């Protein structure tokens, strides 16, 4: 066989399927084509590589259209015993060379990535043997001296060391939390107890995060088995919770849960214990494969697109002696790490658990995993872990700014964690106006029961910033209610109000108390926080809406102009564009010029003339004050001259409503925990810093209010630096090049 084919990239999905694999495949294909490289799909994982023939096929731009929203993997996956044998890999090498493939993007779990690495190591030997057998010629072998691989981790378990998230884990969490929410409502009606078993193999990620997001009572994870006599402790905890106001009890069990001696803890055993010792009607729900199914969430679509794109860059830059890399997410950015090191460490965690070296297993999971486990335990317990001080400190919580899903979750976490520290927790109803009117009440552990999953804001929120004249009344209210510390959960105007109090503290000593702002805004426009609570929920609502819009439009030749929220921040527009495969987004950061619109119309006309049926544009609500959504619709329609019709859709307040997504619930809890730590620490030190919290490069960061104005664009109410703007080239690489024609995004 003599091959003078251009180098091609092969992409396969292997092992267990995971939601988001399709987005990764699409990104690999389009990024490769965008860079002028050929790309082949290898169907049914390694089995397709061994079988060859029709199972290895070149893909074009449109072949990966309309797959972003689909669960599973459209190129199939399989477990392939033949690939475990050298003979199978020999055949696989020959089949790849038939298409000039010597670069592979492997999307799978640790097994698939181990197989890929072995294949890479053997490659020169395999080629020599193929030459010897006369199956390929020497020239072909010389042209492809090395196999270059890039690994993407497709696994709902989120068990890979070296990436913060694996493809599918967030969507699986969506499925689990939906189920927990549903079960909670029925359990509460009958005051029942439920044991819910979730997947995750050796990894407790899904169990722990769903227990936090679901507001559950108890969780059992493989990495940190419960202590001796846990059965009794669990029963006591549930009993205390009931006494403090819970109507349901939910225990989450990871499928790999075990006790300190390594004996598996089954969900049925937990049920038996609860039934025997508490005398409660206890049911087991094993969630099973629903966790793998369904449409991928916004995060999985975006992340998979980003890592797929990065894998192609990695492979195109690789040389014969480059060390193979795994492409994943580190600290909210795409990151790369040596593939085999990651795989080895992942397998080491499983080994640690088997050897009952739990401390080491927890350590390898990372510090935020351990931190979240501790936070969960503190929140689930209705009794404080410390003796209440003689004079408990009084911490008040209030919301400010527009509504953001997750505000309730943050407030609940703050109340419970504050109580756990021995504080008295106060809720201010109606934001700063409520503070002026003295609408302040003490909140107990039971008062915030059920808030985790609730959209809206039980304490109420408003965009009102106290006027200079009102500051005196605010100060009086803080004094009258003996407020020692303030947690302000909200958006831009909440930050503005906090900053105002801070700057006026010399005039009003009542403002000399520790205070901290926690970012909650669907706009994601807050300083020094890459993500704010509510943005993920809004993004999912948009993506869900866009899926429907796309389906509705497929029957006609249609362009859609969809308007999304965000005020002066284009985050929601860009991310929803990435997650839904939009052709064009209009951002307030870039504005819109007439010449842009003209070029867009020309692209549209060219596309529809070439046979495409759908064109999606997303316009951030303030992209341009004059070129409104309606103006764009009419412009496109007029210029299209009947070639296609144009519809507009303003998604509106569905973006602010809805129950918080799992990610927002977990983030709300994590940030609230740090805020309570911060306020407690300040009070202990007798200090009164004003601060705001956020995620900077994925890490919780507390910044002083004093310097807040240095990092914001006050006119546009957004941070001066916005990390996500760097993702624009990926968005462009995914949109169709002008020369290409038919469908679809
Ligand atoms: P996952 O990738 O999800 O961990 P598996 O462990 O089942 O799933 O691996 C998927 C496929 O990858 C296997 O069926 C096999 O074809 C290949 N594979 C896994 N481990 C190896 C290995 N050590 N050597 C060669 N191929 C392997």
XYZ file of C-alpha atoms and ligand atoms in Angstrom:
772
model
C 0.000 0.000 0.000
C 1.496 3.338 -1.023
C -0.042 6.448 0.478
C 0.586 9.975 -0.608
C -2.385 11.247 1.262
C -2.359 14.485 3.207
C -1.968 13.992 6.916
C -5.245 13.445 8.574
C -6.517 13.611 12.120
C -8.639 10.721 13.323
C -11.214 11.187 16.055
C -12.896 8.453 18.051
C -15.050 8.059 21.134
C -14.340 5.005 23.236
C -15.392 3.331 26.467
C -18.486 4.565 28.286
C -20.460 7.272 26.485
C -20.917 10.694 28.014
C -23.016 13.730 27.158
C -20.902 16.290 25.379
C -18.869 13.815 23.341
C -20.680 15.038 20.234
C -19.725 18.618 20.914
C -16.099 17.488 21.196
C -16.269 15.554 17.927
C -17.845 18.540 16.192
C -15.152 20.838 17.524
C -12.364 18.503 16.428
C -13.802 18.184 12.936
C -14.462 21.878 12.432
C -11.215 23.058 13.975
C -9.259 20.658 11.786
C -11.071 21.771 8.652
C -10.706 25.384 9.702
C -6.935 24.854 9.811
C -6.888 23.099 6.471
C -6.313 19.587 7.839
C -8.298 16.519 6.818
C -10.236 14.709 9.500
C -11.688 11.218 9.758
C -14.165 9.798 12.224
C -13.440 6.323 13.483
C -16.818 4.789 14.228
C -17.468 2.499 17.202
C -14.252 3.305 19.047
C -11.243 1.051 18.641
C -13.484 -1.572 17.082
C -13.870 0.677 14.050
C -10.126 1.116 13.888
C -9.618 -2.635 13.863
C -12.464 -3.243 11.411
C -11.497 -0.411 9.038
C -13.472 -0.091 5.803
C -16.595 2.005 6.163
C -15.884 2.512 9.813
C -13.217 5.088 9.052
C -14.710 7.960 7.129
C -13.664 11.471 6.194
C -15.987 14.050 7.659
C -17.032 17.370 6.223
C -18.288 20.499 7.898
C -21.926 19.567 7.570
C -21.450 15.984 8.763
C -21.185 17.306 12.292
C -24.104 19.723 11.990
C -27.034 19.417 14.377
C -25.265 17.113 16.819
C -24.363 19.557 19.585
C -27.562 18.999 21.504
C -27.557 15.238 21.212
C -26.655 12.987 24.096
C -24.359 9.981 23.692
C -21.978 9.909 20.754
C -23.110 9.898 17.137
C -19.905 8.210 15.980
C -20.548 5.327 18.348
C -18.456 3.817 21.080
C -17.601 0.282 22.014
C -15.429 -1.868 24.164
C -12.996 -3.655 21.895
C -11.150 -6.727 23.205
C -9.236 -7.055 19.919
C -7.467 -3.743 20.503
C -6.049 -5.073 23.729
C -4.028 -7.544 21.604
C -1.024 -6.537 19.545
C -2.484 -8.219 16.486
C -5.561 -6.000 16.750
C -3.426 -2.895 17.031
C -1.399 -4.002 14.021
C -4.561 -4.143 11.944
C -5.659 -0.829 13.378
C -2.365 0.809 12.316
C -2.755 -0.503 8.800
C -6.318 0.769 8.619
C -5.333 4.217 9.811
C -2.546 4.471 7.259
C -4.991 3.706 4.476
C -6.385 7.143 5.188
C -3.108 8.870 6.024
C -4.088 9.164 9.695
C -1.211 9.536 12.117
C -2.779 11.938 14.595
C -5.571 10.860 16.875
C -7.952 12.614 19.213
C -9.140 9.931 21.600
C -12.213 10.801 23.650
C -12.685 8.276 26.423
C -11.864 7.222 29.934
C -8.588 6.068 31.459
C -8.844 2.681 29.737
C -9.185 4.196 26.285
C -6.372 6.648 26.926
C -4.086 3.875 28.184
C -4.823 1.928 25.019
C -4.008 4.976 22.909
C -0.698 5.454 24.645
C 0.285 1.842 24.178
C -0.615 2.090 20.516
C 1.549 5.187 20.198
C 4.504 3.487 21.856
C 4.216 0.472 19.598
C 3.614 2.443 16.422
C 7.152 2.304 14.930
C 7.334 -1.438 15.641
C 3.894 -2.031 14.180
C 4.823 -0.147 11.018
C 8.058 -2.092 10.642
C 6.096 -5.307 10.873
C 3.523 -4.104 8.361
C 6.355 -3.291 5.924
C 7.889 -6.686 6.538
C 4.579 -8.383 5.869
C 4.194 -6.354 2.701
C 1.033 -4.698 3.906
C 2.421 -1.183 3.564
C 5.450 0.086 1.679
C 8.548 1.580 3.233
C 7.728 5.050 1.953
C 4.411 5.072 3.807
C 6.163 4.007 6.987
C 8.691 6.800 6.537
C 5.972 9.363 5.979
C 4.295 8.505 9.260
C 7.107 7.735 11.658
C 5.098 8.502 14.767
C 1.568 8.442 16.021
C 0.585 11.622 17.805
C -2.268 11.533 20.237
C -4.283 13.979 22.293
C -6.648 12.705 24.946
C -9.985 14.206 25.953
C -11.640 12.703 28.969
C -15.158 11.548 28.299
C -16.554 10.197 31.530
C -19.521 11.163 33.639
C -17.592 10.107 36.740
C -15.290 13.153 36.815
C -12.597 10.843 38.032
C -9.577 11.969 36.038
C -6.693 13.578 37.819
C -5.367 16.537 35.819
C -8.678 18.020 34.743
C -11.225 19.724 36.950
C -14.094 18.449 34.875
C -14.546 15.546 32.503
C -16.906 15.577 29.540
C -20.367 14.520 30.737
C -19.953 15.037 34.487
C -21.915 18.287 34.614
C -24.766 16.857 32.532
C -24.885 13.759 34.732
C -25.109 16.076 37.708
C -28.062 17.781 36.032
C -29.823 14.436 35.684
C -29.121 13.451 39.293
C -30.152 16.769 40.781
C -33.367 16.804 38.720
C -34.102 13.386 40.194
C -33.252 14.449 43.745
C -35.495 17.522 43.398
C -38.327 15.348 42.155
C -37.844 12.760 44.868
C -37.567 15.450 47.545
C -40.993 16.829 46.729
C -42.679 13.447 47.001
C -40.617 12.470 50.039
C -41.575 15.703 51.808
C -45.261 15.124 51.146
C -45.171 11.773 52.911
C -42.324 12.588 55.303
C -40.385 9.736 53.788
C -36.755 8.807 53.723
C -35.020 8.043 50.448
C -31.707 6.457 49.673
C -30.456 7.494 46.244
C -27.634 5.616 44.580
C -25.606 7.457 41.984
C -22.852 6.414 39.573
C -19.206 7.402 39.666
C -17.238 4.158 40.059
C -14.357 4.936 42.453
C -15.091 8.623 42.444
C -17.439 10.369 44.838
C -17.729 13.545 42.801
C -21.275 12.967 41.527
C -22.464 11.802 44.936
C -20.945 14.674 46.876
C -21.914 17.449 44.476
C -25.437 16.133 44.033
C -25.814 15.841 47.802
C -24.760 19.483 48.133
C -26.873 20.669 45.223
C -29.832 18.554 46.290
C -29.696 19.706 49.902
C -29.438 16.115 51.093
C -28.802 14.938 54.640
C -26.036 12.411 54.336
C -23.601 11.218 51.707
C -21.395 8.160 51.389
C -18.405 8.421 49.053
C -15.614 5.941 48.313
C -12.715 8.292 49.104
C -13.778 9.070 52.632
C -15.632 6.205 54.261
C -17.590 7.071 57.374
C -16.099 6.494 60.790
C -16.916 3.642 63.155
C -20.513 3.484 64.194
C -21.536 5.680 61.282
C -24.923 4.016 61.170
C -25.865 5.480 64.521
C -24.387 8.874 63.687
C -26.312 8.977 60.429
C -29.556 8.127 62.228
C -28.925 10.794 64.879
C -28.231 13.358 62.204
C -31.444 12.553 60.372
C -33.400 12.607 63.608
C -32.001 16.044 64.514
C -32.833 17.307 61.052
C -36.433 16.169 61.393
C -36.669 17.785 64.806
C -35.361 21.041 63.304
C -37.976 21.103 60.589
C -37.074 18.792 57.717
C -39.974 16.878 56.240
C -37.890 14.492 54.181
C -34.579 12.733 54.572
C -32.348 11.992 51.616
C -29.173 9.928 51.775
C -26.976 9.845 48.676
C -24.821 6.759 48.192
C -22.045 6.564 45.614
C -22.014 3.241 43.802
C -18.443 2.699 45.005
C -19.141 3.569 48.653
C -17.409 1.385 51.195
C -16.629 1.322 54.875
C -13.222 1.777 56.511
C -12.509 -1.922 56.165
C -13.178 -1.789 52.449
C -16.514 -3.550 52.620
C -19.035 -2.140 50.120
C -21.882 -0.115 51.572
C -24.888 -0.842 49.435
C -27.929 1.378 49.149
C -30.041 -1.473 50.395
C -27.950 -1.780 53.540
C -28.446 1.938 54.216
C -32.189 1.529 53.703
C -32.282 -1.374 56.134
C -30.402 0.605 58.773
C -32.735 3.584 58.463
C -35.805 1.449 58.509
C -34.683 -0.584 61.533
C -33.287 2.227 63.633
C -35.574 5.097 62.751
C -38.665 3.093 62.004
C -39.166 5.218 58.897
C -40.671 4.226 55.626
C -37.481 4.156 53.521
C -37.215 3.708 49.759
C -34.238 3.151 47.492
C -33.862 4.746 44.063
C -30.945 3.588 41.951
C -30.639 6.185 39.249
C -28.689 4.010 36.807
C -28.287 4.922 33.177
C -30.531 7.978 33.162
C -27.422 9.692 34.487
C -25.633 9.116 31.202
C -28.541 10.061 29.033
C -30.262 13.140 27.770
C -29.113 16.289 26.159
C -25.814 17.744 27.364
C -26.004 20.858 29.501
C -24.534 24.194 28.475
C -21.287 23.608 30.341
C -20.582 20.282 28.654
C -21.273 21.730 25.245
C -18.985 24.703 25.795
C -16.223 22.829 27.548
C -16.212 20.006 25.012
C -16.046 22.531 22.207
C -13.096 24.277 23.834
C -11.121 21.122 24.569
C -11.893 19.665 21.130
C -10.581 22.822 19.524
C -7.483 22.794 21.722
C -6.797 19.119 20.940
C -6.536 19.936 17.249
C -4.111 22.798 17.937
C -2.110 20.401 20.083
C -1.937 17.743 17.391
C -1.120 20.102 14.578
C 1.777 21.492 16.596
C 2.982 18.053 17.783
C 6.146 16.422 16.552
C 7.252 12.812 16.616
C 8.825 13.180 20.025
C 6.223 15.364 21.719
C 4.889 13.897 24.902
C 1.185 13.084 24.456
C -1.087 15.454 26.298
C -4.451 15.259 27.895
C -6.525 18.349 27.243
C -8.876 19.291 30.029
C -9.994 22.159 32.217
C -7.805 23.608 34.918
C -9.009 26.551 36.915
C -11.684 27.534 34.437
C -9.271 27.485 31.489
C -8.361 24.903 28.927
C -5.222 23.209 30.167
C -2.919 20.433 29.053
C -1.078 17.878 31.145
C 1.041 14.842 30.286
C -1.470 12.167 29.398
C 0.085 9.152 31.032
C 0.871 10.978 34.233
C -2.817 11.851 34.555
C -3.908 8.300 33.779
C -1.421 6.825 36.254
C -2.513 9.163 39.032
C -6.161 8.410 38.316
C -5.487 4.708 38.603
C -3.485 5.409 41.753
C -6.563 6.922 43.425
C -8.534 3.737 42.760
C -5.609 1.776 44.194
C -5.458 3.992 47.297
C -9.122 3.332 47.936
C -8.645 -0.402 47.478
C -5.698 -0.257 49.897
C -7.760 1.776 52.347
C -5.366 4.711 52.139
C -8.209 7.193 52.250
C -6.251 10.267 53.281
C -4.106 9.974 50.178
C -7.132 9.319 47.960
C -8.791 12.493 49.229
C -5.577 14.424 48.726
C -5.361 13.335 45.106
C -8.946 14.480 44.518
C -7.805 18.002 45.341
C -8.335 20.536 48.066
C -11.680 21.894 46.892
C -13.177 18.386 46.944
C -12.152 17.987 50.581
C -13.377 21.475 51.362
C -16.788 20.770 49.822
C -17.085 17.559 51.812
C -16.482 19.451 55.048
C -18.918 22.180 54.012
C -21.569 19.580 53.242
C -21.199 17.984 56.643
C -21.426 21.317 58.441
C -24.594 22.256 56.550
C -26.323 18.934 56.967
C -26.004 18.955 60.705
C -28.790 20.806 62.493
C -26.648 21.142 65.601
C -23.711 23.570 65.662
C -20.246 22.063 65.761
C -19.030 24.740 68.197
C -20.349 25.863 71.564
C -22.281 29.089 71.041
C -20.338 32.023 72.520
C -21.777 34.032 75.405
C -22.710 36.819 73.014
C -23.222 35.338 69.576
C -22.202 37.614 66.730
C -25.081 38.801 64.587
C -24.568 38.421 60.867
C -27.114 39.829 58.453
C -27.737 38.580 54.939
C -29.345 40.642 52.245
C -29.721 40.542 48.492
C -29.271 43.352 46.032
C -29.483 43.850 42.283
C -31.487 41.825 39.794
C -32.728 38.388 40.614
C -30.273 35.545 40.127
C -31.092 31.859 40.530
C -28.937 30.547 43.357
C -29.515 33.482 45.706
C -31.588 31.225 47.936
C -28.952 28.513 47.852
C -26.289 30.981 48.956
C -28.501 32.391 51.707
C -29.321 28.913 53.006
C -25.676 27.875 53.048
C -24.692 31.098 54.804
C -27.398 30.681 57.451
C -26.507 27.079 58.193
C -22.775 27.607 58.153
C -23.116 30.752 60.252
C -25.187 28.875 62.811
C -22.596 26.118 62.779
C -20.040 28.739 63.824
C -22.242 29.872 66.679
C -23.454 33.116 65.073
C -26.965 34.493 65.096
C -28.123 34.740 61.521
C -30.440 37.492 60.339
C -32.270 37.773 57.061
C -33.055 41.233 55.686
C -36.252 41.186 53.650
C -36.440 43.463 50.647
C -32.783 44.348 50.156
C -31.515 47.770 51.299
C -35.050 49.125 51.401
C -35.878 46.387 53.894
C -32.902 47.444 55.961
C -34.268 51.004 55.984
C -37.654 49.729 57.147
C -36.195 47.328 59.686
C -37.596 44.224 57.990
C -35.076 41.958 59.642
C -35.726 38.555 61.164
C -33.664 35.874 62.772
C -33.304 32.753 60.657
C -33.028 29.259 62.085
C -31.635 26.094 60.501
C -35.155 24.961 59.675
C -36.254 28.327 58.256
C -34.026 27.886 55.222
C -35.061 24.296 54.637
C -35.718 23.627 50.971
C -34.083 26.842 49.753
C -31.271 25.024 47.942
C -33.390 24.133 44.982
C -35.578 27.190 44.826
C -35.302 29.829 42.112
C -36.185 33.398 43.017
C -35.102 34.994 46.286
C -37.064 34.315 49.448
C -35.536 37.357 51.090
C -36.415 39.501 48.095
C -34.073 41.664 46.099
C -34.107 45.094 44.531
C -31.843 47.309 42.484
C -32.210 50.164 44.918
C -28.952 51.753 46.066
C -29.394 53.857 49.221
C -29.204 57.559 48.527
C -26.817 59.758 50.515
C -29.851 60.957 52.512
C -30.782 57.385 53.382
C -27.367 56.435 54.741
C -28.206 57.733 58.189
C -31.236 55.443 58.374
C -29.171 52.503 57.129
C -26.594 53.184 59.839
C -29.336 53.396 62.462
C -30.815 50.096 61.308
C -27.447 48.368 61.592
C -27.015 49.763 65.098
C -30.546 49.048 66.260
C -30.283 45.444 65.210
C -26.758 45.065 66.555
C -25.479 43.840 63.230
C -21.842 42.794 63.530
C -21.255 41.702 59.954
C -22.939 41.879 56.596
C -23.174 39.426 53.708
C -24.535 41.024 50.560
C -25.500 38.526 47.883
C -26.219 40.162 44.581
C -25.306 41.945 41.403
C -23.960 45.254 40.249
C -26.126 47.524 42.378
C -25.485 45.397 45.454
C -21.762 45.909 44.928
C -22.336 49.590 44.355
C -24.285 49.917 47.592
C -21.616 47.993 49.517
C -18.949 50.224 48.068
C -20.938 53.286 49.083
C -21.263 52.068 52.685
C -17.567 51.334 52.688
C -16.584 54.797 51.473
C -18.891 56.452 53.993
C -17.602 54.563 57.002
C -15.721 57.533 58.408
C -18.943 59.487 58.623
C -21.044 56.565 59.840
C -19.196 54.336 62.311
C -22.015 51.769 62.016
C -20.552 50.908 58.604
C -17.259 49.910 60.243
C -18.197 46.272 60.327
C -16.857 43.452 58.186
C -18.890 43.155 55.028
C -18.555 41.007 51.960
C -20.314 40.825 48.599
C -21.029 37.505 46.929
C -21.505 37.647 43.145
C -25.026 36.710 42.061
C -26.071 37.939 38.653
C -27.111 36.215 35.477
C -25.214 38.928 33.589
C -21.875 37.670 34.901
C -20.571 41.211 34.974
C -19.061 41.423 38.449
C -15.488 42.360 39.250
C -12.883 39.737 40.009
C -15.178 36.830 39.551
C -15.067 34.807 36.391
C -18.466 33.391 37.164
C -21.327 34.672 39.202
C -24.200 32.683 40.619
C -27.118 32.495 38.248
C -25.140 32.755 35.023
C -24.989 28.993 34.514
C -28.719 28.629 35.131
C -29.489 31.437 32.694
C -27.153 29.899 30.143
C -28.922 26.570 30.418
C -32.288 28.269 30.030
C -31.065 30.034 26.888
C -29.552 26.891 25.419
C -32.743 24.983 26.117
C -34.727 27.717 24.368
C -32.333 27.785 21.417
C -32.644 24.013 20.957
C -36.367 24.475 20.568
C -36.026 27.438 18.286
C -33.678 25.453 16.064
C -36.069 22.542 15.902
C -38.948 24.827 15.031
C -36.989 26.460 12.263
C -35.713 23.356 10.519
C -38.833 23.052 8.414
C -38.371 26.376 6.628
C -35.470 28.425 5.264
C -35.145 30.687 8.175
C -32.819 33.039 9.960
C -33.357 33.732 13.619
C -32.268 36.762 15.581
C -32.418 35.749 19.223
C -31.996 38.385 21.879
C -30.479 37.336 25.176
C -29.969 39.218 28.433
C -26.701 40.357 29.924
C -27.023 44.148 30.018
C -23.637 45.487 28.947
C -21.917 42.144 29.258
C -21.907 39.712 26.345
C -21.071 36.613 28.373
C -24.454 34.944 27.934
C -24.480 35.733 24.230
C -21.026 34.316 23.580
C -21.420 31.193 25.685
C -24.892 30.421 24.376
C -23.541 30.932 20.875
C -20.805 28.390 21.566
C -23.233 25.965 23.161
C -25.837 26.150 20.452
C -23.752 26.538 17.347
C -24.759 30.078 16.410
C -23.292 31.554 13.239
C -22.951 35.046 14.572
C -23.149 36.799 17.902
C -23.449 40.496 18.577
C -21.757 41.656 21.749
C -21.958 44.954 23.606
C -18.188 44.787 23.998
C -17.780 44.924 20.225
C -20.821 46.923 19.234
C -22.432 46.581 15.825
C -21.522 48.627 12.739
C -23.488 48.885 9.559
C -20.674 47.345 7.550
C -20.771 44.284 9.853
C -24.453 43.874 9.201
C -23.892 44.188 5.494
C -21.226 41.491 5.553
C -23.511 39.293 7.642
C -26.360 39.665 5.187
C -24.059 38.728 2.350
C -22.915 35.613 4.200
C -26.487 34.711 4.900
C -27.543 35.108 1.288
C -24.569 33.105 0.112
C -25.383 30.368 2.626
C -29.052 30.112 1.793
C -28.294 30.188 -1.957
C -25.944 27.299 -1.355
C -28.751 25.271 0.197
C -28.610 25.978 3.911
C -31.875 26.075 5.765
C -31.097 27.741 9.062
C -28.995 30.606 10.298
C -28.808 31.476 13.948
C -27.669 34.839 15.219
C -27.627 35.831 18.877
C -27.812 39.447 19.874
C -26.910 40.549 23.365
C -29.620 42.963 24.506
C -27.369 46.001 24.490
C -25.142 45.211 21.546
C -26.209 48.470 19.943
C -28.887 50.899 21.059
C -30.035 51.745 17.531
C -29.657 48.462 15.705
C -32.246 46.696 17.761
C -33.310 43.087 17.437
C -36.352 44.174 15.479
C -34.256 46.395 13.246
C -31.928 43.496 12.471
C -34.823 41.213 11.731
C -36.294 43.692 9.279
C -32.933 44.434 7.711
C -32.132 40.765 7.133
C -35.591 40.068 5.823
C -35.517 42.994 3.429
C -32.059 42.216 2.119
C -32.838 38.521 1.841
C -35.385 39.387 -0.843
C -37.548 36.412 -0.115
C -34.707 33.881 -0.187
C -35.299 33.136 3.494
C -37.546 34.476 6.184
C -36.364 36.012 9.423
C -37.840 35.677 12.870
C -36.877 37.295 16.110
C -37.145 35.885 19.570
C -36.544 37.857 22.721
C -36.060 35.242 25.384
C -36.827 37.647 28.225
C -37.313 36.697 31.814
C -37.246 32.940 31.370
C -33.521 33.569 31.658
C -33.852 34.838 35.216
C -36.356 32.314 36.382
C -36.021 28.642 37.001
C -34.411 26.645 39.720
C -30.664 27.042 40.036
C -28.522 24.621 38.070
C -26.326 22.157 39.981
C -23.265 24.214 39.157
C -24.855 27.394 40.534
C -25.938 25.600 43.682
C -22.474 24.223 44.280
C -20.820 27.558 43.531
C -23.293 29.403 45.766
C -22.523 27.006 48.610
C -18.787 27.215 48.104
C -18.695 30.996 48.017
C -21.094 31.337 50.952
C -18.833 29.068 53.009
C -15.850 31.296 52.277
C -17.872 34.416 53.101
C -18.849 33.021 56.498
C -15.207 32.099 57.136
C -14.181 35.594 56.141
C -16.718 37.340 58.400
C -15.911 35.007 61.293
C -12.196 35.633 60.884
C -12.665 39.394 60.725
C -14.786 39.376 63.869
C -12.277 37.220 65.697
C -9.485 39.581 64.725
C -11.553 42.632 65.558
C -11.043 43.891 62.060
C -13.687 45.334 59.733
C -12.592 44.879 56.142
C -15.013 45.510 53.302
C -14.520 42.928 50.577
C -15.989 41.030 47.674
C -15.489 37.420 46.785
C -15.231 35.630 43.479
C -13.531 33.021 41.379
C -10.312 34.126 39.749
C -8.764 31.475 37.514
C -11.028 29.000 39.241
C -9.813 29.860 42.744
C -11.869 31.540 45.422
C -10.436 35.027 45.821
C -11.348 37.808 48.208
C -10.615 41.353 47.072
C -10.895 44.627 48.994
C -13.839 46.910 48.258
C -11.406 49.755 48.673
C -9.861 49.067 45.271
C -12.950 47.834 43.492
C -13.266 50.856 41.260
C -9.814 50.189 39.810
C -10.985 47.008 38.121
C -14.345 48.040 36.714
C -15.628 49.966 33.760
C -18.166 52.080 35.623
C -19.898 53.425 32.538
C -20.544 49.980 31.160
C -21.028 48.259 34.504
C -18.653 45.422 33.824
C -15.125 44.370 34.760
C -12.306 45.938 32.793
C -10.990 42.485 31.994
C -13.291 39.728 30.864
C -11.636 36.328 30.464
C -14.298 34.854 28.215
C -13.610 37.331 25.419
C -10.584 35.152 24.614
C -12.987 32.410 23.530
C -14.176 34.356 20.515
C -11.744 32.707 18.056
C -13.156 29.280 18.989
C -16.658 30.557 18.296
C -15.463 31.818 14.913
C -13.731 28.548 14.104
C -16.980 26.683 14.754
C -19.066 28.925 12.504
C -19.159 28.029 8.847
C -16.437 29.445 6.603
C -17.846 31.646 3.855
C -16.923 29.197 1.110
C -18.802 26.284 2.628
C -22.414 25.847 1.810
C -25.152 23.545 3.131
C -26.556 23.087 6.585
C -26.410 23.342 9.659
C -25.013 24.734 12.908
P -12.861 3.707 29.520
O -12.090 4.312 28.401
O -14.196 4.385 29.677
O -12.057 3.617 30.772
P -12.508 0.863 29.009
O -11.548 0.676 30.114
O -13.555 -0.168 28.832
O -13.291 2.239 29.087
O -11.673 0.960 27.660
C -12.297 1.124 26.418
C -11.514 0.398 25.353
O -10.186 0.921 25.306
C -11.321 -1.091 25.611
O -12.426 -1.843 25.192
C -10.092 -1.386 24.773
O -10.425 -1.498 23.423
C -9.264 -0.131 24.968
N -8.320 -0.356 26.065
C -8.528 -0.151 27.381
N -7.439 -0.472 28.105
C -6.513 -0.887 27.229
C -5.166 -1.366 27.326
N -4.552 -1.460 28.507
N -4.534 -1.713 26.202
C -5.134 -1.596 25.008
N -6.393 -1.166 24.844
C -7.079 -0.819 25.927
